[in-house]
XYZ file of C-alpha atoms in Angstrom:
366
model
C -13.269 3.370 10.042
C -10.157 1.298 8.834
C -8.363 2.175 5.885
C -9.132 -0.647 4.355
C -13.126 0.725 3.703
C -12.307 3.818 2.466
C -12.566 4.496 -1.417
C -9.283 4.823 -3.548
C -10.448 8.891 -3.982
C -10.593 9.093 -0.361
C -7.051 7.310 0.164
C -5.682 9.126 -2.305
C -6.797 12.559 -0.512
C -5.064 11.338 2.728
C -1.842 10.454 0.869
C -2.016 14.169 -0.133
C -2.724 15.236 2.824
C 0.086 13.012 4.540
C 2.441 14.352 1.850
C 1.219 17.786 2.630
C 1.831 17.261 6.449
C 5.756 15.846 5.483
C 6.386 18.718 3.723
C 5.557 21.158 6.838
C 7.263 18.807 9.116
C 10.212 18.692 6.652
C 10.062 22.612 6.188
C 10.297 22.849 10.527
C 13.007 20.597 10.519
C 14.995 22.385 7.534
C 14.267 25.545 9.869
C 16.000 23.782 12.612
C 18.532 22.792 10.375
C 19.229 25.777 9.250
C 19.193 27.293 12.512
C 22.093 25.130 13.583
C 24.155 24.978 10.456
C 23.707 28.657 10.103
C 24.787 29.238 13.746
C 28.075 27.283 13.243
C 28.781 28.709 10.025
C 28.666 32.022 11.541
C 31.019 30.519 14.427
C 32.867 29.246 12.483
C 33.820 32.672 10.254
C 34.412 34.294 13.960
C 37.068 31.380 14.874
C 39.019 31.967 11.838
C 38.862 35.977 12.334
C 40.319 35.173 15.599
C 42.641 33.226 14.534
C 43.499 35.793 12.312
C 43.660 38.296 14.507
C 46.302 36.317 16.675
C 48.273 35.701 13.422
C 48.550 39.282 13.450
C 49.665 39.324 17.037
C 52.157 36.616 16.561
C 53.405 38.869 13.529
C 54.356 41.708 15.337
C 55.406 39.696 18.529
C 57.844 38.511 16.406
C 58.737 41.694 15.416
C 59.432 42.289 19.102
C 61.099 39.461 19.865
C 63.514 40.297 16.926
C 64.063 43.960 18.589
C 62.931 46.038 15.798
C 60.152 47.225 17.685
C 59.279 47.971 21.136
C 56.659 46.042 23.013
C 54.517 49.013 22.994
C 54.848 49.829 19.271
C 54.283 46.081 18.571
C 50.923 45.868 20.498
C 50.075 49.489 19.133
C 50.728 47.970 15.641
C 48.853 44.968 16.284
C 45.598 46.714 18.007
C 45.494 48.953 14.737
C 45.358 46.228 12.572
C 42.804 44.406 14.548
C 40.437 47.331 15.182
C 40.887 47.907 11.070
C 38.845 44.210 10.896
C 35.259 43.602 9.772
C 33.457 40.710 8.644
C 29.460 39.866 8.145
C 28.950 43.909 7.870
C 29.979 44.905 11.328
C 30.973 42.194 13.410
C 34.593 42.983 15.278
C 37.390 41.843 17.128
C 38.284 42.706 21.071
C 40.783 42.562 22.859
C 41.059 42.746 26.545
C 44.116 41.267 29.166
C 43.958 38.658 31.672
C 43.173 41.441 34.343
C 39.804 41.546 32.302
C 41.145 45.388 31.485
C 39.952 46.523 27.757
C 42.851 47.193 25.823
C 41.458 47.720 22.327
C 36.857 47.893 21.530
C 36.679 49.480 17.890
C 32.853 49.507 18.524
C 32.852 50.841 22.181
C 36.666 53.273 22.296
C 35.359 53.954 25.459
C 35.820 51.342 27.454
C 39.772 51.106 26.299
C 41.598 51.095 29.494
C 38.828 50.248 32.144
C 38.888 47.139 34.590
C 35.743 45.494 32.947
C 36.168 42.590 35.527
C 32.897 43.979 37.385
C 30.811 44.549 34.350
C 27.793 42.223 34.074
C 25.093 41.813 31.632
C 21.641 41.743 32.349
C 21.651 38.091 33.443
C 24.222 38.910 36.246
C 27.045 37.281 34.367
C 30.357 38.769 34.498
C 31.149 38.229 30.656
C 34.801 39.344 30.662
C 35.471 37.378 33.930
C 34.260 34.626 31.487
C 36.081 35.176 28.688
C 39.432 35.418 31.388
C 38.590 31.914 33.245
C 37.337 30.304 29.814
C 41.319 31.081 28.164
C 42.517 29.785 31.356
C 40.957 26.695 31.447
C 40.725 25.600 27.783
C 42.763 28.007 25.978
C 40.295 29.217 23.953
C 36.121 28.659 23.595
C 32.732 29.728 23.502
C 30.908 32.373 26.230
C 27.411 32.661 25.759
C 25.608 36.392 27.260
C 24.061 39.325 26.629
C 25.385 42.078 24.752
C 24.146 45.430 22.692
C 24.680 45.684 18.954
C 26.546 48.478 17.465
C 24.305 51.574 17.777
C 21.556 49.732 20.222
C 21.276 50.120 23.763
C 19.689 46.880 24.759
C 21.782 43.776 24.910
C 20.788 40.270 23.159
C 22.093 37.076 23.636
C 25.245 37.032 21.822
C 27.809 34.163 21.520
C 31.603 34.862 21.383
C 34.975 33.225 20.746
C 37.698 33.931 22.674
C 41.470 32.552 22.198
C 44.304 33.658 24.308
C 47.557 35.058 23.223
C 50.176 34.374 26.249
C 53.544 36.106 25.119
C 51.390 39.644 25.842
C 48.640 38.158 28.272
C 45.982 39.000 25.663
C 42.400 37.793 25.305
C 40.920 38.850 21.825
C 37.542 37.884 21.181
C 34.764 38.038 18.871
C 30.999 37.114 18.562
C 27.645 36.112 16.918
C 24.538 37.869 17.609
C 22.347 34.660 17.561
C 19.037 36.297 17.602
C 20.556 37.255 13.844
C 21.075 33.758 13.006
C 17.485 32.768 14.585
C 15.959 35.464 13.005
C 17.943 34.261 9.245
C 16.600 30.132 10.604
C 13.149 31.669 10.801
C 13.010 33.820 7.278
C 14.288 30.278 6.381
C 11.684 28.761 8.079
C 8.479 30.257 6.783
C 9.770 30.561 3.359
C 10.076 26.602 3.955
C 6.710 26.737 5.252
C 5.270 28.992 2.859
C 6.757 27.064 0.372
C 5.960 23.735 1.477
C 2.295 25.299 1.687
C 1.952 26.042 -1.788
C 3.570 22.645 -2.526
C 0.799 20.949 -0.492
C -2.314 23.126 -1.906
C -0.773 21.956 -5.067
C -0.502 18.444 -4.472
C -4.035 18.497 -2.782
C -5.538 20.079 -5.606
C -3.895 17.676 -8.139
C -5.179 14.987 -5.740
C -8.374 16.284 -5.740
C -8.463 16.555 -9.275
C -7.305 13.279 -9.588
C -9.944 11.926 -7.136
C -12.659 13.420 -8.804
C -11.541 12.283 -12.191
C -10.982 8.706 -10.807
C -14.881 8.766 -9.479
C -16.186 10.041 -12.561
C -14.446 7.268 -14.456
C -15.299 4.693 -12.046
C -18.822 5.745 -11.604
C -19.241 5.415 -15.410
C -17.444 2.029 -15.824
C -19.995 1.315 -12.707
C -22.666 2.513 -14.320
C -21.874 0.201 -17.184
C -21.516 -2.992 -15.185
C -24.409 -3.152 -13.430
C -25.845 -2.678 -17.091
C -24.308 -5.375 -18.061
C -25.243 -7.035 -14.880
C -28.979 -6.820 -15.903
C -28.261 -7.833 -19.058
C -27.925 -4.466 -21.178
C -24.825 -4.759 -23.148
C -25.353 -1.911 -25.777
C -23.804 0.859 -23.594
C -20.250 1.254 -24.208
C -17.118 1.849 -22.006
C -15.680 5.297 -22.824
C -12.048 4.713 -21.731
C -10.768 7.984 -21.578
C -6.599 8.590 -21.186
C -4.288 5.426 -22.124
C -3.241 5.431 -18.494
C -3.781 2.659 -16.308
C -7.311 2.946 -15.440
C -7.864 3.764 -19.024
C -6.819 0.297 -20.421
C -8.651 -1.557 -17.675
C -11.437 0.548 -19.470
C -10.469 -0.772 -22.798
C -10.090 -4.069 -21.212
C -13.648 -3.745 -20.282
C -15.115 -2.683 -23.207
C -13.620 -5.670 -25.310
C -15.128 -7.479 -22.543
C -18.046 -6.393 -22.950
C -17.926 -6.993 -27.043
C -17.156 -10.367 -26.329
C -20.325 -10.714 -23.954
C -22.381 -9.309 -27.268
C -20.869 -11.599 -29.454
C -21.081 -14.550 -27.355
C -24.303 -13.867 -26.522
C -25.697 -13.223 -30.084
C -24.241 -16.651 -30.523
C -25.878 -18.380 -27.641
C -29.200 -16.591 -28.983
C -28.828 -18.186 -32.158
C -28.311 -21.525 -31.119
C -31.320 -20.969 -28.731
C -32.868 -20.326 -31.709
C -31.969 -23.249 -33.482
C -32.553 -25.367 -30.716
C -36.144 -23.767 -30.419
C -36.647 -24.837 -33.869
C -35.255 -28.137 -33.095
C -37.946 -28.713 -30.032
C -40.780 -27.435 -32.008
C -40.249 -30.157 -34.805
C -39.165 -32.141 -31.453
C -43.370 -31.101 -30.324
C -44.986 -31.777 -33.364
C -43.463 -34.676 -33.787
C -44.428 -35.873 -30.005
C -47.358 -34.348 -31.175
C -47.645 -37.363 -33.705
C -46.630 -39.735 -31.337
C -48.918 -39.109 -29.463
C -51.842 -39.538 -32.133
C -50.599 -42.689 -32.703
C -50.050 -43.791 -29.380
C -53.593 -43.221 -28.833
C -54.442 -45.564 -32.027
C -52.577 -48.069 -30.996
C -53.902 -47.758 -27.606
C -57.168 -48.168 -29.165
C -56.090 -51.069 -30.849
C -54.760 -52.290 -27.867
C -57.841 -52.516 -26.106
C -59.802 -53.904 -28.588
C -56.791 -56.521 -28.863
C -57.318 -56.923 -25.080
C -60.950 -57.398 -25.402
C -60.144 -60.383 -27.992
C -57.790 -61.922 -25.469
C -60.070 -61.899 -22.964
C -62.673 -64.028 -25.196
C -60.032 -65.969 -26.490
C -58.944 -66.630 -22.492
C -62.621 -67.166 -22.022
C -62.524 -69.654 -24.728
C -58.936 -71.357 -23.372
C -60.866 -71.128 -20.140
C -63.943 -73.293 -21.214
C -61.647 -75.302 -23.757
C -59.574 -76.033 -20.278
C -62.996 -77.056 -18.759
C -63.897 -79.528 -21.592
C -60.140 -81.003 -21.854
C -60.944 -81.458 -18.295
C -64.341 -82.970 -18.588
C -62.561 -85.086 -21.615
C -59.982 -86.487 -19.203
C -62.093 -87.498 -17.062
C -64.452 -89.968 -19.681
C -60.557 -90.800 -21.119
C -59.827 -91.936 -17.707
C -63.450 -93.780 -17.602
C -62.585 -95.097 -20.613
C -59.540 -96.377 -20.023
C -60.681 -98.036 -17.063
C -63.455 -99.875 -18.977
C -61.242 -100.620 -21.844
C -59.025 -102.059 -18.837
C -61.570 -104.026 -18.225
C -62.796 -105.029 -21.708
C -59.204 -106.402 -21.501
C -59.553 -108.193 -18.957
C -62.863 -109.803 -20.633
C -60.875 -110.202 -24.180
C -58.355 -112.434 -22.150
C -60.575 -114.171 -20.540
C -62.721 -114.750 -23.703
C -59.172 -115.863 -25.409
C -58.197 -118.237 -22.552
C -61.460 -119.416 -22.851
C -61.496 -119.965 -26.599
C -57.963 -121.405 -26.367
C -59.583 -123.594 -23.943
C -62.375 -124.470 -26.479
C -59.824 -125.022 -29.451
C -58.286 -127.517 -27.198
C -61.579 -129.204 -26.637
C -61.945 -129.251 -30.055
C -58.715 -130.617 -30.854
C -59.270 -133.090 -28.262
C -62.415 -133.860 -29.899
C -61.290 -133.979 -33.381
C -58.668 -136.383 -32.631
C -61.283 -138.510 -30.516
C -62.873 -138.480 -33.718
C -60.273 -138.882 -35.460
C -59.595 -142.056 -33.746
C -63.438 -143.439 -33.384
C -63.120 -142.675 -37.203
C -60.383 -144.691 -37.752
């Protein structure tokens, strides 16, 4: 299943849930965070008490090297100053030679004056060693190892700073119990998480309510278009809040006024236009009537052209008939003609004679 098919409720659950799942991984990350800044904060508070404490070394060096005090009063007047420090509740400063020989543990008074170059922690390290070789080779730095806290008996990883202080061949020292600062990164860490918890069972419930909202308006402006759809436009479109999906609502329902309206227009015209094609019937209706008298007429017209054409018919047959006596007669009228001129010539030819005579008469008369 794509994302692309799933309903806007559904994607709007899995953007809660992704937000959900950000917040967690944000919360582990902050933890980490923390862990580290925490860590170097607390490294960083130990450098400067160092620091410090080798200010107060230089101090009564000084004093030393000025001759108001002895060597041994100097250092004696240092260590008590040093011992007298505390920071973060009960974190201290050492100090110990280059022989790796305590010279001053407020925790541990103990150990003042023993050769701790042998002493290892449970890891096998020589820590002291360490501290010695680390001053030699940088100056000053970081020893990680194992160490007990003040009134325990089992050590824990502990990290230390260490910074030498030449003019009296001096290592002084102090460290961070990390399993403190992991313990602070994870009290961090699931108050993150716890917090980041409640964050994401809040936005999931605001998404479900939103979801569930969402369907219920969408099923009922649903529910309302496939009304429409079949025609049904007299259930309206509750809107609901002014938000977004509300005035696509409103948008709807003046939609879906306009539908009524246009449609109670369209019916009226139908209606006028039904009115229009029954008067339209009746008078085809009419038409028709009167179509079928003239038809009527028609045919009995027809029947009269068909005598008359049987009477052009036989009148053809007689002008026919007539033609041929016209042409009969013209022939013997032809030769009538002839007869007339003959009967002329021959009268001319008798006037002649009779002239002829006359004048034969004429002249016997005279």
């Amino acid at each position: 299943m794509s994302l692309s098919t799933l309903s806007l409720a559904a994607r709007l659950r899995l953007m809660a849930l992704a937000v959900t799942l950000a917040l967690l991984g944000l919360s582990a990350y902050t933890g980490f965070a923390f862990h580290a800044s925490a860590l170097e904060m607390r490294l960083s508070a130990t450098r400067a008490v160092v620091q410090q404490s080798l200010t107060i070394a230089q101090h009564w060096q000084s004093q030393e090297a000025a001759g108001s005090l002895s060597r041994h009063q100097a250092q004696q007047r240092a260590i008590e100053e040093i011992r007298a420090i505390r920071y973060d509740g009960k974190e201290y400063v050492w100090v110990n030679d280059m022989t790796a020989r305590m010279v001053a543990h407020p925790i541990k008074p103990e150990l003042e004056g023993q050769d701790l170059s042998q002493s290892k922690d449970p890891s096998g390290k020589r820590l002291f060693v360490a501290f010695v070789e680390t001053v030699q080779r940088e100056g000053a730095g970081y020893v990680d190892y194992l160490w007990p806290k003040p009134g325990a008996q089992d050590p824990v990883p502990k990290r230390s700073y260490v910074a030498g202080f030449a003019p009296w061949g001096w290592v002084l020292g102090s460290g961070v119990y990390v399993d403190e600062v992991r313990a602070a990164a994870l009290r961090f860490a699931m108050a993150s998480l716890a917090t980041a918890l409640v964050l994401g069972a809040l936005v999931l419930g605001f998404a479900q309510l939103m979801a569930r909202d969402l369907q219920r308006r969408m099923k009922g402006a649903l529910h309302v278009l496939q009304a429409m759809a079949s025609g049904d436009l007299a259930q309206p479109v509750t809107a609901g809040r002014p938000d977004e999906i509300g005035r696509l609502l409103q948008a709807m329902e003046a939609m879906r006024g306009g539908l009524g309206r246009m449609v109670a227009q369209v019916r009226r015209g139908s209606d006028g236009i039904g009115s229009a094609c029954a008067q339209i019937a009746s008078g085809n209706a009419d038409l028709a009537n009167r179509t079928e008298l003239t038809a009527g007429r028609l045919q009995d017209s027809a029947a009269s052209m068909n005598e008359l054409a049987g009477g052009v018919h036989a009148s053809a047959d007689s002008a026919a008939s007539a033609h041929t006596l016209a042409a009969g007669a013209a022939d013997v009228a032809q030769r009538g003609g002839e007869v007339v001129h003959r009967v002329v010539a021959t009268m001319d030819e008798i006037h002649a004679g009779s002239r002829r005579i006359a004048e034969i008469t004429g002249v016997i008369d005279g």
